[in-house]
Tab-separated table of C-alpha atoms in Angstrom:
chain	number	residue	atom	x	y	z
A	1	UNK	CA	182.231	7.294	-31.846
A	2	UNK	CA	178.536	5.634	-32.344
A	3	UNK	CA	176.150	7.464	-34.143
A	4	UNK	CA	173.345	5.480	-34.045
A	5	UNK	CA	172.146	4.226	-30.451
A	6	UNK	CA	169.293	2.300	-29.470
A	7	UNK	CA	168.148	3.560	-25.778
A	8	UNK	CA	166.517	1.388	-23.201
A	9	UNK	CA	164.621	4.537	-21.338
A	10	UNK	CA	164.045	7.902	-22.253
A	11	UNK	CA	166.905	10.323	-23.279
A	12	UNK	CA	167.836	14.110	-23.063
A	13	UNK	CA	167.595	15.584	-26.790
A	14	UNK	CA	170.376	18.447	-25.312
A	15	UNK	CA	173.744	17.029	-25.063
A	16	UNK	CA	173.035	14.956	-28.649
A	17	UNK	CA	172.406	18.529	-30.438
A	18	UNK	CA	175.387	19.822	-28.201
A	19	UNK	CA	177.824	17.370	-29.661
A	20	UNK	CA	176.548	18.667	-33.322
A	21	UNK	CA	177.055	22.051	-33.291
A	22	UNK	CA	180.424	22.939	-35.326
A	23	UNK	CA	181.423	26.659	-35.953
A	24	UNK	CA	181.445	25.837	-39.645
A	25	UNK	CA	177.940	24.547	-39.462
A	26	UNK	CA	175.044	27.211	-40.188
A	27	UNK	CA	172.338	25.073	-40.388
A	28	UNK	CA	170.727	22.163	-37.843
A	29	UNK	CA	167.563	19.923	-39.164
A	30	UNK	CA	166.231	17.352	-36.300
A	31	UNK	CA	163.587	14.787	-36.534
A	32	UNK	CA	161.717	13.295	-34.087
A	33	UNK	CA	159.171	10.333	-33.766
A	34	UNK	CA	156.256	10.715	-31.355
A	35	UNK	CA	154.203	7.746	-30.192
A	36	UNK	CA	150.646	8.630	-31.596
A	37	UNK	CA	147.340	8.103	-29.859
A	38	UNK	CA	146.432	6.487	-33.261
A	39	UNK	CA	146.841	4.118	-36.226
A	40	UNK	CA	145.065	3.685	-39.216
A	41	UNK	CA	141.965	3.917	-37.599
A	42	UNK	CA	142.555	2.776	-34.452
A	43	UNK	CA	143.203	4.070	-30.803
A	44	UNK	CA	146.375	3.366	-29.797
A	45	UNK	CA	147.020	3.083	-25.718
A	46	UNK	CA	150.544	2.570	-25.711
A	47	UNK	CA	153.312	0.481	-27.302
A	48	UNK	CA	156.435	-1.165	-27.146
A	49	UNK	CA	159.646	-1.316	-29.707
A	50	UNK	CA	161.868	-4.482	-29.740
A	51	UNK	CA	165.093	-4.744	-31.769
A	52	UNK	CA	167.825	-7.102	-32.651
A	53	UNK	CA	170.052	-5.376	-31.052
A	54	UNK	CA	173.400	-6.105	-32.886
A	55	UNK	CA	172.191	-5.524	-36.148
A	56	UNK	CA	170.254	-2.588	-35.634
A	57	UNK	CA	173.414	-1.015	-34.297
A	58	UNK	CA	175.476	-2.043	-37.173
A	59	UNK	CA	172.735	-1.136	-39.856
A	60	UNK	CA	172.010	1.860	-37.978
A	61	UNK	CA	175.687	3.078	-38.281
A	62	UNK	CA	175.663	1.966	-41.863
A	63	UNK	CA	172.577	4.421	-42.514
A	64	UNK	CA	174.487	7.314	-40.388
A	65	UNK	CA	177.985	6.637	-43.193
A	66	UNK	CA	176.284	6.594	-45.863
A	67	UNK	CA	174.084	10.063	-44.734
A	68	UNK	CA	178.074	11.415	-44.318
A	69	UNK	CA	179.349	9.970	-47.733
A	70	UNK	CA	176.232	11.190	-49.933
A	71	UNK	CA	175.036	15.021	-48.279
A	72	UNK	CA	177.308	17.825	-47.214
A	73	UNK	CA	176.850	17.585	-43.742
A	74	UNK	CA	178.878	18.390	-40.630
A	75	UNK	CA	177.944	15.644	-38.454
A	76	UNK	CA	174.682	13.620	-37.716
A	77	UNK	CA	173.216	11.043	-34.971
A	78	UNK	CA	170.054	9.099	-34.486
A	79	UNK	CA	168.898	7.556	-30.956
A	80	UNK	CA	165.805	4.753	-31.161
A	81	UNK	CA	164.082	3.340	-28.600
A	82	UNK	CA	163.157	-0.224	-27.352
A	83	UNK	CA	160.909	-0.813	-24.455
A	84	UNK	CA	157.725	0.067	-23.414
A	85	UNK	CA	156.610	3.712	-24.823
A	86	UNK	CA	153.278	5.667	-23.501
A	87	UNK	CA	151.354	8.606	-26.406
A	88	UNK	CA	153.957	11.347	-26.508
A	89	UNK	CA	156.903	9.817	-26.217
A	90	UNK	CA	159.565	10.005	-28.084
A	91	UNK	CA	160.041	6.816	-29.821
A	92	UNK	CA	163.160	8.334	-32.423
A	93	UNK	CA	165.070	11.138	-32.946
A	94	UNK	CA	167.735	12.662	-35.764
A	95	UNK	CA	169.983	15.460	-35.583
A	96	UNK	CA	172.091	16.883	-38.481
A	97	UNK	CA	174.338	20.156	-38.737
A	98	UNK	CA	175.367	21.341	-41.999
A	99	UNK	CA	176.409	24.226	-43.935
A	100	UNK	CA	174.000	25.105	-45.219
A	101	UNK	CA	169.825	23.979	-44.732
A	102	UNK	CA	169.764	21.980	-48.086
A	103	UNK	CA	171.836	19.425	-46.890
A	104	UNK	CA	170.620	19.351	-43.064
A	105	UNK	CA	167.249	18.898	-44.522
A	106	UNK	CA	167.895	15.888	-47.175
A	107	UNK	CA	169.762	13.929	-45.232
A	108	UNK	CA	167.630	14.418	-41.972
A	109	UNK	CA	165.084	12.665	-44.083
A	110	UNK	CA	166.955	10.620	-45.663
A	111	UNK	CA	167.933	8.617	-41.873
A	112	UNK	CA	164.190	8.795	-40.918
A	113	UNK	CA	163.221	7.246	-44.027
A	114	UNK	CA	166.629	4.517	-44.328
A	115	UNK	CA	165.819	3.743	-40.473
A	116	UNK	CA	162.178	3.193	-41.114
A	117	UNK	CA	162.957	1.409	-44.256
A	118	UNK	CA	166.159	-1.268	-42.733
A	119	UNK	CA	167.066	-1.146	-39.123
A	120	UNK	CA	165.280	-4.257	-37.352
A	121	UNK	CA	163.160	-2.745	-35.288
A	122	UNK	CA	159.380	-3.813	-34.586
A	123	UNK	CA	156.458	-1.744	-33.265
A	124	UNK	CA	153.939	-3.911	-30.793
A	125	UNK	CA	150.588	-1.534	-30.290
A	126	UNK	CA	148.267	-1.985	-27.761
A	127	UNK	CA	144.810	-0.916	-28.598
A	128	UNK	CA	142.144	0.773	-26.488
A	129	UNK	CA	139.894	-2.664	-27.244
A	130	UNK	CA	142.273	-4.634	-25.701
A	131	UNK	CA	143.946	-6.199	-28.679
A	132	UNK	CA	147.541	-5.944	-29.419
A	133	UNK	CA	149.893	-6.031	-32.888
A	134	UNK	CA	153.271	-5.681	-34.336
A	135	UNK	CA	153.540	-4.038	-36.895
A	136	UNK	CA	154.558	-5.820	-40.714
A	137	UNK	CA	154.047	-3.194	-42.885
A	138	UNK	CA	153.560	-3.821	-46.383
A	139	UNK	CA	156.038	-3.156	-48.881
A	140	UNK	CA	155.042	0.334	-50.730
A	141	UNK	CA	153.484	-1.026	-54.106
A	142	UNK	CA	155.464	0.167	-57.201
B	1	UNK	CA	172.770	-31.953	-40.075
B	2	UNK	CA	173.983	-29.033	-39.839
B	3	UNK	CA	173.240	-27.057	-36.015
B	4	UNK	CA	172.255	-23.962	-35.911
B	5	UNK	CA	171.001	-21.267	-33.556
B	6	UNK	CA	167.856	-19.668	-34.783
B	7	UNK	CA	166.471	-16.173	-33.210
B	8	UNK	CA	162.885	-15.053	-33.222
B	9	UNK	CA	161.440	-11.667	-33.448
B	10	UNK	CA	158.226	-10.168	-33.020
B	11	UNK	CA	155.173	-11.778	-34.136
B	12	UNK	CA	157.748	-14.627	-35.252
B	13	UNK	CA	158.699	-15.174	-31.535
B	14	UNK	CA	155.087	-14.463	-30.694
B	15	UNK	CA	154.368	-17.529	-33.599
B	16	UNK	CA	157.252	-19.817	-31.775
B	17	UNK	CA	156.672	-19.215	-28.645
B	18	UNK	CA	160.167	-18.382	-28.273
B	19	UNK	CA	162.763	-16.690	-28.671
B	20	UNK	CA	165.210	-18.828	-29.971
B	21	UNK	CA	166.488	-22.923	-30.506
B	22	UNK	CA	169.174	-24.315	-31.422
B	23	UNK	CA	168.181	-26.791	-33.821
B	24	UNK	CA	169.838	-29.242	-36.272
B	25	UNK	CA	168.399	-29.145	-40.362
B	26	UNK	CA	169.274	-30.476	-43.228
B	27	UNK	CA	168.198	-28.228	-45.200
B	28	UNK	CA	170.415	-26.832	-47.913
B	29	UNK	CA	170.099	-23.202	-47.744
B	30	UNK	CA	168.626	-20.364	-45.549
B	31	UNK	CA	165.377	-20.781	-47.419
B	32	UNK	CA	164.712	-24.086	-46.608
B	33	UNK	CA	165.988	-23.898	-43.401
B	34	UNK	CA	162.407	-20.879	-43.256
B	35	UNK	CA	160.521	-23.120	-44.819
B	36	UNK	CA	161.130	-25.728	-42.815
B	37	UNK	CA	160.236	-23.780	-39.591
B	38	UNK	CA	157.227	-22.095	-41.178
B	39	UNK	CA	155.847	-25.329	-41.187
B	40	UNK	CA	156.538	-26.531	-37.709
B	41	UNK	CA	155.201	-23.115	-36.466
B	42	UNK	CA	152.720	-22.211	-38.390
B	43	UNK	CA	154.379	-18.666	-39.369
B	44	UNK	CA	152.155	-16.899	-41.634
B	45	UNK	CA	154.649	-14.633	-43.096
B	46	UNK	CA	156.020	-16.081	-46.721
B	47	UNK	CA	160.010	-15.844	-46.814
B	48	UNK	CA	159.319	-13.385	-49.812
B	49	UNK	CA	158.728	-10.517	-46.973
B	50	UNK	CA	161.371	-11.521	-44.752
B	51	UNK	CA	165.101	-10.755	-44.780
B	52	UNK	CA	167.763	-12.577	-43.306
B	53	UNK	CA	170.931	-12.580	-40.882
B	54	UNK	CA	173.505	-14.552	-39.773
B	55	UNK	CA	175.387	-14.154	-36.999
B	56	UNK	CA	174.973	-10.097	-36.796
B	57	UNK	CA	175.192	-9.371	-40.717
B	58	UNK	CA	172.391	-9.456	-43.694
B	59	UNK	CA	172.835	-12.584	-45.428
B	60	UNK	CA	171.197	-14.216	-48.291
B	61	UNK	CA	168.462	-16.876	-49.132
B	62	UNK	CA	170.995	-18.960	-51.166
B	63	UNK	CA	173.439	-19.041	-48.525
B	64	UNK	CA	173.769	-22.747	-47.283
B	65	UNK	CA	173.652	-23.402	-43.239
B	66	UNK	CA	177.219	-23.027	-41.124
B	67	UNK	CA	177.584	-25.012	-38.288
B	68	UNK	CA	177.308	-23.028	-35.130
B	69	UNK	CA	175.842	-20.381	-36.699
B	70	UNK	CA	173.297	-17.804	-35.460
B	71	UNK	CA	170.466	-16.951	-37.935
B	72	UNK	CA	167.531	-14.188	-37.051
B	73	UNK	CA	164.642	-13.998	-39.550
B	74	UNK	CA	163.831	-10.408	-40.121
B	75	UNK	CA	160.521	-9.525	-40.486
B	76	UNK	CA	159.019	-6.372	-41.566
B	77	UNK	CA	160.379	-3.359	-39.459
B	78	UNK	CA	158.414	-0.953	-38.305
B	79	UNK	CA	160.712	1.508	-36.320
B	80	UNK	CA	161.111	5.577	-36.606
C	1	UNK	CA	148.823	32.206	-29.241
C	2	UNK	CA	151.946	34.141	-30.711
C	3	UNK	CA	153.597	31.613	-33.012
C	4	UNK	CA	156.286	34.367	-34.211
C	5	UNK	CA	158.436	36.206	-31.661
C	6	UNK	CA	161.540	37.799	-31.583
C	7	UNK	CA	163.933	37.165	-28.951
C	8	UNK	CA	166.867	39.644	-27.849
C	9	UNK	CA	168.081	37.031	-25.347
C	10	UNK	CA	169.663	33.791	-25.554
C	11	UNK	CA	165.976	31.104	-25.158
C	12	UNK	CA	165.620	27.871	-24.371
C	13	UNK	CA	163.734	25.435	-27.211
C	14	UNK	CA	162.962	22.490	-24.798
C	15	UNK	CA	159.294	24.516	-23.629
C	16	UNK	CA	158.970	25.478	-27.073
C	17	UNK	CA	158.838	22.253	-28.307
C	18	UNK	CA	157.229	20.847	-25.272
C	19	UNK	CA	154.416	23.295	-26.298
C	20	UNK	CA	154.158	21.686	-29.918
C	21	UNK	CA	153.603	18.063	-28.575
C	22	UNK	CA	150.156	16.597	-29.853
C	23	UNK	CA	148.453	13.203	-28.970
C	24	UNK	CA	147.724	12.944	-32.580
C	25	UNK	CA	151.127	14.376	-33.573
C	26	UNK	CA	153.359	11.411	-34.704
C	27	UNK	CA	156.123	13.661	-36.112
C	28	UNK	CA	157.968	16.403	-34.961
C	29	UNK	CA	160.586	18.238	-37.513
C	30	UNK	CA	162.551	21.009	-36.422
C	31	UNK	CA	165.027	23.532	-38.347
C	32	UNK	CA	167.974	25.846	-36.596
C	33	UNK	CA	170.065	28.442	-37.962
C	34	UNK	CA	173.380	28.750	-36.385
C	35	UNK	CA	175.850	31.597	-36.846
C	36	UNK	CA	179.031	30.593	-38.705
C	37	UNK	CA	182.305	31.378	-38.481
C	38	UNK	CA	182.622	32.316	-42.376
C	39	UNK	CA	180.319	33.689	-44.840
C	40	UNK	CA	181.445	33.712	-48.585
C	41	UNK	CA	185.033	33.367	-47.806
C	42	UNK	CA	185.387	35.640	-45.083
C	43	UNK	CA	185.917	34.935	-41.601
C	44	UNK	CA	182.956	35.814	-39.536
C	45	UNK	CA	183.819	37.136	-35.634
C	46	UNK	CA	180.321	37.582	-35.111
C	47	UNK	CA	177.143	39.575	-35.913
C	48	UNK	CA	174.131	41.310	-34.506
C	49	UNK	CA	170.442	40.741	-36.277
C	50	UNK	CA	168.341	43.695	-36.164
C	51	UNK	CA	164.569	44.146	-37.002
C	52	UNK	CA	161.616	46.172	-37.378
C	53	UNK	CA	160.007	44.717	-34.557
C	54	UNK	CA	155.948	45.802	-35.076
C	55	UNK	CA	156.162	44.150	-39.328
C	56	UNK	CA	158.516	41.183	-38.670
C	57	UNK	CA	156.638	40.077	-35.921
C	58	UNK	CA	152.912	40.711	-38.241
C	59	UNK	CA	155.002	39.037	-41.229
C	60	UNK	CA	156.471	36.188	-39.193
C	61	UNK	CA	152.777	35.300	-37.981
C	62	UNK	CA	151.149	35.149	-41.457
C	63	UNK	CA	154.123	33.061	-42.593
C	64	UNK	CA	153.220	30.289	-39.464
C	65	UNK	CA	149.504	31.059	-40.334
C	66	UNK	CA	150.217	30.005	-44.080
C	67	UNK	CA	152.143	27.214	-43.239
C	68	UNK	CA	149.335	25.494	-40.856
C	69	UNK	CA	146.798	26.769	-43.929
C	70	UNK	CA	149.112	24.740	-46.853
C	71	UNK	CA	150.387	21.880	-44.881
C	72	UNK	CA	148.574	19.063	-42.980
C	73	UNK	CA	150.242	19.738	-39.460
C	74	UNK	CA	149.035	20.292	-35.884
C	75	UNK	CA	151.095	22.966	-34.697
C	76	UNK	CA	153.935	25.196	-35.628
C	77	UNK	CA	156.281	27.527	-33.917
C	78	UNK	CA	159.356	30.120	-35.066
C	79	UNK	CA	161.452	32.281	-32.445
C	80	UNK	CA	164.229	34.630	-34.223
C	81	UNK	CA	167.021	36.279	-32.237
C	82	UNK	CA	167.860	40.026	-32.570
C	83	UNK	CA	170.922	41.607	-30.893
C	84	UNK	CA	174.417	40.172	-30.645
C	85	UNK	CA	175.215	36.692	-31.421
C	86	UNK	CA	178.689	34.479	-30.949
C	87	UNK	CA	179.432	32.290	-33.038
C	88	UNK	CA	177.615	28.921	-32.666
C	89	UNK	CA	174.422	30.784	-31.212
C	90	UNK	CA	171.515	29.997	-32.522
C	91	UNK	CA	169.747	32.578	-34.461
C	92	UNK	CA	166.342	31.417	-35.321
C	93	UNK	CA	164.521	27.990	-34.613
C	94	UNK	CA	161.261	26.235	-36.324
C	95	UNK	CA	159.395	23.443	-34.936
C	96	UNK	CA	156.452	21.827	-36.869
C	97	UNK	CA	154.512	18.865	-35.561
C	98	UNK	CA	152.259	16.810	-37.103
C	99	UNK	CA	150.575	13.702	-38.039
C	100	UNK	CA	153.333	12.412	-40.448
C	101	UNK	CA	156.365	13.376	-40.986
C	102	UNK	CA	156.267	14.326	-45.297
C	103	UNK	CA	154.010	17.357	-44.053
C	104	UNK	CA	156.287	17.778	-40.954
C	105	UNK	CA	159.597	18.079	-42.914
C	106	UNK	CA	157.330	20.255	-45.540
C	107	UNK	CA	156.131	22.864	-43.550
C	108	UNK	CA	159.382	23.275	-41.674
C	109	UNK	CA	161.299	23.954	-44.786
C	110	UNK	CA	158.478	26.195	-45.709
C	111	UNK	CA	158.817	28.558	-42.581
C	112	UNK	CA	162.253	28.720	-42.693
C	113	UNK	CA	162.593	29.572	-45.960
C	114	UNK	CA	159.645	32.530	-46.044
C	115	UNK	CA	161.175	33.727	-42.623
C	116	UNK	CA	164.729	34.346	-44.694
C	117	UNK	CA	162.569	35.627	-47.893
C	118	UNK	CA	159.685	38.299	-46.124
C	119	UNK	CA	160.643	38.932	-43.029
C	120	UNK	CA	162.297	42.091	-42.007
C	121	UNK	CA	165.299	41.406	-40.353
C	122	UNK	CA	169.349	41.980	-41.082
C	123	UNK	CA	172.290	40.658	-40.009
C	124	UNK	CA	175.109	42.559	-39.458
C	125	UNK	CA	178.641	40.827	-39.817
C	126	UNK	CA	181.781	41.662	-38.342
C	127	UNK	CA	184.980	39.865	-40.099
C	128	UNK	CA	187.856	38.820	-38.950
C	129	UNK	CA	189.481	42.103	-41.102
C	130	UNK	CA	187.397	44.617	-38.510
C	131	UNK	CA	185.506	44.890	-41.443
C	132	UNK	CA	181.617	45.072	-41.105
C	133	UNK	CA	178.948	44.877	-42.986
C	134	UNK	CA	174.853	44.599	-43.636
C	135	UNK	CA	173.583	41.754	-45.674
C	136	UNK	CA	171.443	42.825	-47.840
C	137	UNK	CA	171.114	39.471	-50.492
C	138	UNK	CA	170.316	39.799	-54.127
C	139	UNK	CA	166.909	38.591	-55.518
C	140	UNK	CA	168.047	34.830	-56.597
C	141	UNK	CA	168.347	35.070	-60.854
C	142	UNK	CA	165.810	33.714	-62.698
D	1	UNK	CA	153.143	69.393	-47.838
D	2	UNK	CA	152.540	66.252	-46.163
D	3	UNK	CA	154.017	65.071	-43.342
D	4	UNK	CA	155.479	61.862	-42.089
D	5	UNK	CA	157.821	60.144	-39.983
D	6	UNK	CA	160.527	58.268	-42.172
D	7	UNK	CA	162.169	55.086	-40.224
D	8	UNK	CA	165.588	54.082	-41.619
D	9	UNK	CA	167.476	50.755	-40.737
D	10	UNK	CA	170.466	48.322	-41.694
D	11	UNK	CA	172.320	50.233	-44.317
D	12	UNK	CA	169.490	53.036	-44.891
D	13	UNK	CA	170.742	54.044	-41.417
D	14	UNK	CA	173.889	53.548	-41.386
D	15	UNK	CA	173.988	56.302	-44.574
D	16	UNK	CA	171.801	58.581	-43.391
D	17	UNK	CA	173.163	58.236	-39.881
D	18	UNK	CA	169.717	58.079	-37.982
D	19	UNK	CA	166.907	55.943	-37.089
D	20	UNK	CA	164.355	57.986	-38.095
D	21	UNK	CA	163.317	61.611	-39.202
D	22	UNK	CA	159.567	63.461	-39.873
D	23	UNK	CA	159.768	65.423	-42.678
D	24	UNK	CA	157.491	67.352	-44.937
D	25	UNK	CA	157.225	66.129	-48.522
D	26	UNK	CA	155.647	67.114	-51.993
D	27	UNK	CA	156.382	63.464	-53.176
D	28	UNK	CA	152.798	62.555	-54.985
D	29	UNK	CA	153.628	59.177	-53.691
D	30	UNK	CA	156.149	56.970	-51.936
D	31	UNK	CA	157.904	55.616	-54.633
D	32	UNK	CA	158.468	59.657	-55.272
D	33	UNK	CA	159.609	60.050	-51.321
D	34	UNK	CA	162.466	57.163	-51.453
D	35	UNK	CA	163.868	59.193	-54.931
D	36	UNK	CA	163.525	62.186	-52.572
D	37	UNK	CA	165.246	61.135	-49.635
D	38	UNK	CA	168.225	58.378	-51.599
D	39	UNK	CA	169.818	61.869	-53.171
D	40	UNK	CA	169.387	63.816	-49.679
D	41	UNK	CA	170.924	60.604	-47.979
D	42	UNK	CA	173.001	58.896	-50.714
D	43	UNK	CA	171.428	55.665	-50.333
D	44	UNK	CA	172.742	52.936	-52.685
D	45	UNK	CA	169.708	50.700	-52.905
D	46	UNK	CA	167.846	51.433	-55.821
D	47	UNK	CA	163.352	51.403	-55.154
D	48	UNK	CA	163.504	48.454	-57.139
D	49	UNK	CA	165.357	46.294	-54.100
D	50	UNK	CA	163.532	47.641	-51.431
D	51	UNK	CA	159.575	47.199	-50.311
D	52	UNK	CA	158.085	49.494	-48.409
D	53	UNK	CA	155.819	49.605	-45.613
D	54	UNK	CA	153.021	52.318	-43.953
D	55	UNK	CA	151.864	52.529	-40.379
D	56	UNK	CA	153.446	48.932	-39.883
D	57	UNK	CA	152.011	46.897	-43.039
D	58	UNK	CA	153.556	46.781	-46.507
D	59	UNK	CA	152.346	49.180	-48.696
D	60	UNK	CA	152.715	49.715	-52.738
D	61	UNK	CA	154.900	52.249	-54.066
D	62	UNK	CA	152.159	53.796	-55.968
D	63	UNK	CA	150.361	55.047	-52.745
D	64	UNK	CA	149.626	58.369	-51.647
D	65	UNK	CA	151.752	60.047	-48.704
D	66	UNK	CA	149.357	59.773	-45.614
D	67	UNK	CA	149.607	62.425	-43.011
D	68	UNK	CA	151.168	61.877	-40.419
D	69	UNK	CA	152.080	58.515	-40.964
D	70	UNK	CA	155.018	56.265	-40.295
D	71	UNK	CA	156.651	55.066	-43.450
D	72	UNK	CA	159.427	52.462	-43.318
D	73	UNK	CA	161.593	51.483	-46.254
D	74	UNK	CA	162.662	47.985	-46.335
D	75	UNK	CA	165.670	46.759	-47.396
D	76	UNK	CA	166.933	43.145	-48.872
D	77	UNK	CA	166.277	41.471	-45.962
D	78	UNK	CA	168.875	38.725	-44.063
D	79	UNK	CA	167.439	36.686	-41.375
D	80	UNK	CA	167.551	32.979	-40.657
């Protein structure tokens, strides 16, 4: 069973929580990433999210385990998209069901932040002046 | 020579105008096999901020080129 | 705008969250409670959660008011059930959304965590034993 | 004499077996009213792990007993 998934079009949030909920789990932490209408500064119109596909899956999977290995958590999944997004959508989302809310929480942000951080993935913004990017972040300075 | 498929991303691709060729190098390692493209395509990203993968897995700079193999520069993400 | 209610039916969190979506929003964070099927060893069959309705629902709003004070979000919402629950219902749910997601996950953990601490409401347990019981938690020790 | 209409829940109810009762009290405040009412009832909660609330807003123990208002004593709460 996949845990991570990169989606080509939208996707229902509902049956990905559904498949989460355990009767030992009291607590449920999600994330999600919204396309903003800007970026450091700058009006965004709309963008689009390109992956390599194979080892985004594997490295996503690889964040999931290792989410499962180091927090006391039930179960977790994490669904990214590729294509063309519009402000508003959802560009990311994380589920995790735990025990308790110290562990949903933690490792919730911990896959957001590993995702961010490893799975190849590349944001292309198109700007209200016409101009477009990807993103390269910098590294964060030590 | 050693041939090897080579798969570009984002503003790489963008840089290359393509997404990927299948090119043959002598270079020794990864790195130089970078280094050598940089310099046909003018990327502008220095193989310090790049990883690299070959066929589907992380690899690393020191590796030397495998005949047949498929190797994706990896620049920056910038998913979530 | 209500951001606390209390619910005594089952509700449905996609218009909830629907309602929290922001052009300027970039990250959405969310927190469930669930009820278990065990509580400090015992089996749980399920419970009821009863309030007093006119102060939770004044307490539950300056607890969202505090949290869009403290933390750099755009919007924030909490719904808590009263009345009977099964186990695997869902007994209260946060959404925060905001700019970026360190405030997000911030001022979700926030609201949960005052909601459990200030706000009066008590769950009633039935075990597996026919055994019932209020909760009524100790201060945490020093 | 003052009176005022006492609401009970969780395990306050559940030992005095009602939801609420007005009563007339000499209490000089409502720290004074609990102590009252726990030996009428036999409530187990001590004042110190309760709060307690007045016409719908918490209140301080050290208050006065208001006419005819509603006082509600709260008990550890448990939601989430």
């Amino acid at each position: 069973m996949k845990k991570f998934t990169l989606a080509e079009t939208p996707f229902d949030i509902a049956p990905l929580r559904a498949a989460l909920v355990r009767g030992e789990a009291g607590a449920f932490a999600s994330f999600e990433g919204w396309v903003r209408n800007h970026n450091e500064g700058r009006d965004v119109h709309g963008l689009r999210y390109e992956a390599y596909a194979a080892l985004a899956e594997a490295e996503g999977e690889r964040v999931l385990s290792e989410a499962l290995a180091k927090f006391e958590i039930a179960d977790a999944c994490c669904v990214h998209r590729v294509g063309d997004l519009a402000i508003g959508d959802m560009a990311v989302w994380v589920g995790v069901s735990a025990g308790h809310r110290d562990a949903a929480f933690a490792a919730c942000r911990f896959i957001i932040d590993e995702v961010k951080a490893r799975v190849p993935i590349w944001k292309h913004e198109r700007y209200a002046d016409g101009a477009a990017d990807w993103l390269h972040p910098e590294p964060p300075t030590a | 020579m050693t041939q090897v498929t080579v798969l570009y991303f984002a503003s790489l691709r963008d840089a290359a105008g393509m997404t990927s060729e299948t090119i043959g190098s002598d270079a020794s390692d990864l790195r130089g096999l970078y280094e050598t493209l940089q310099a046909r395509h003018g990327f502008v990203l220095p193989v310090g901020r790049l990883r690299v993968a070959v066929d589907g897995a992380f690899a690393r700079w020191e590796e030397p080129l495998r005949e047949g193999s498929e190797v994706a520069f990896i620049p920056p993400v910038s998913g979530g």
